[in-house]
């Protein structure tokens, strides 16, 4: 008698059986990689996976017809790949993506390395017009999602791959109507959606729409954490660029600096689902800080011409008009206590000033924001262009050095506890503020100056740094492949 209990798969309904087979197949893949290459040495079957959402399948040994069906699923998935429609509505951006991850086919040029290509069939975003509030108004954002999302999904469906590329029947296809014709497209295998964190009124629109789509298509729903998606975006980028021989995949473990309008976090990731927050802000987010100071520093005409409320981006453009992102910057050899500009008479002290082992693993930006504000308050004359540029550069420098100090402190602290044979070799920098070139210059210089020149910085292109549905689709893929799916009763968080 085998030690483990055999749970008859025929006890499940068709969908559950497919799910069990898929998970069985995942286990095969995880343990044996390229099955076709190793089929001869494949041992008597083992399926011992899936303890997800209450369904537990332990089956050993597996009879030959079960095994054959499992291999059929492996084969079908390898040929078809996976397709998801993803929705992101955590803040003021309504975004929809259709992402396809191709099967693990090998090509002659790739030898036995599995191709990990992914195709973004559709990716669009509409940002709520909050310019009259000079910041994000939750009601305006929610109304924008309501008026935009269904239309965006409708447009996206037309980009689902045509079914002619798939030799499958109605189970896997869906009709899509356009003005002139009706065509048959591949149905998404599952729907991915942002569950949180974010503004509840915004998240709800996306989550409810995603549930409706999952029910209508009769496919699973995968609920994605927004910050996890920012952290894993470089893995999407390498899969997308893979077909052009692009960026290396950030392998686990890696560290992520997530810098956005709503968050500032340092995260240590050991797998798709294992993320530990090492540091976060005690007050406002770095993006919020930059947006606030930009409204004082950037001349009103430039703010007006900017056309949106990404004031942080306008600040970088104003301060580094050459687009070089302060390439002459060098990190101080030792932590410096204050940054006095004798010429103008103000100084910006580094927040929570400590470095190395003593550094508190916290970020803070509100004090620095107030110091910048004081430069503009009670001034008899308008602040000159030259002084504005200096204020902007100094404020960014102090804020970015503050971020960098926690990165190197965390790398130092972790070096004692992680496997020396598998050290952290990647720092992911993601979120809207990651598009800032000066930030990456400061981080690079700090890493080099503090003995971490082997740590590479992986930062997505600007379009994938800010909130977007492609990153949600990617994490949805990784979660779905790991057997994760959400209950239809799920709420935003
Ligand atoms: P997210 O919340 O991830 O969508 O990012 C939006 C935030 O990123 C806003 O606070 C923007 O001002 C900020 N941001 C976008 N581009 C830049 C940039 N180049 N430099 C600084 N901040 C930026
Ligand atoms: Zn974000």
JSON list of C-alpha atoms in Angstrom, two decimals, residues 6 11 32 76 85 122 148 165 175 183 216 229 239 289 295 307 311 347 407 435 445 483:
[
{"chain": "A", "resi": 6, "resn": "UNK", "atom": "CA", "xyz": [-5.41, 8.14, -3.07]},
{"chain": "A", "resi": 11, "resn": "UNK", "atom": "CA", "xyz": [-14.93, 12.47, -7.57]},
{"chain": "A", "resi": 32, "resn": "UNK", "atom": "CA", "xyz": [11.03, 17.19, -13.74]},
{"chain": "A", "resi": 76, "resn": "UNK", "atom": "CA", "xyz": [-2.07, 21.16, -24.47]},
{"chain": "A", "resi": 85, "resn": "UNK", "atom": "CA", "xyz": [-7.33, 39.53, -19.35]},
{"chain": "A", "resi": 122, "resn": "UNK", "atom": "CA", "xyz": [-3.48, 44.74, -25.63]},
{"chain": "A", "resi": 148, "resn": "UNK", "atom": "CA", "xyz": [-14.01, 54.06, -18.77]},
{"chain": "A", "resi": 165, "resn": "UNK", "atom": "CA", "xyz": [-4.57, 29.78, -34.18]},
{"chain": "A", "resi": 175, "resn": "UNK", "atom": "CA", "xyz": [-17.40, 35.39, -30.20]},
{"chain": "A", "resi": 183, "resn": "UNK", "atom": "CA", "xyz": [-15.14, 36.92, -35.13]},
{"chain": "A", "resi": 216, "resn": "UNK", "atom": "CA", "xyz": [-19.53, 35.08, -17.90]},
{"chain": "A", "resi": 229, "resn": "UNK", "atom": "CA", "xyz": [2.90, 43.33, -9.13]},
{"chain": "A", "resi": 239, "resn": "UNK", "atom": "CA", "xyz": [9.70, 37.72, -20.70]},
{"chain": "A", "resi": 289, "resn": "UNK", "atom": "CA", "xyz": [6.33, 64.20, -1.41]},
{"chain": "A", "resi": 295, "resn": "UNK", "atom": "CA", "xyz": [3.93, 72.39, -7.01]},
{"chain": "A", "resi": 307, "resn": "UNK", "atom": "CA", "xyz": [-1.04, 68.74, -18.65]},
{"chain": "A", "resi": 311, "resn": "UNK", "atom": "CA", "xyz": [4.14, 66.68, -10.80]},
{"chain": "A", "resi": 347, "resn": "UNK", "atom": "CA", "xyz": [19.41, 73.61, 4.48]},
{"chain": "A", "resi": 407, "resn": "UNK", "atom": "CA", "xyz": [18.81, 49.88, 0.67]},
{"chain": "A", "resi": 435, "resn": "UNK", "atom": "CA", "xyz": [11.18, 56.46, -13.89]},
{"chain": "A", "resi": 445, "resn": "UNK", "atom": "CA", "xyz": [26.47, 55.31, -6.89]},
{"chain": "A", "resi": 483, "resn": "UNK", "atom": "CA", "xyz": [-2.42, 26.96, -8.55]}
]
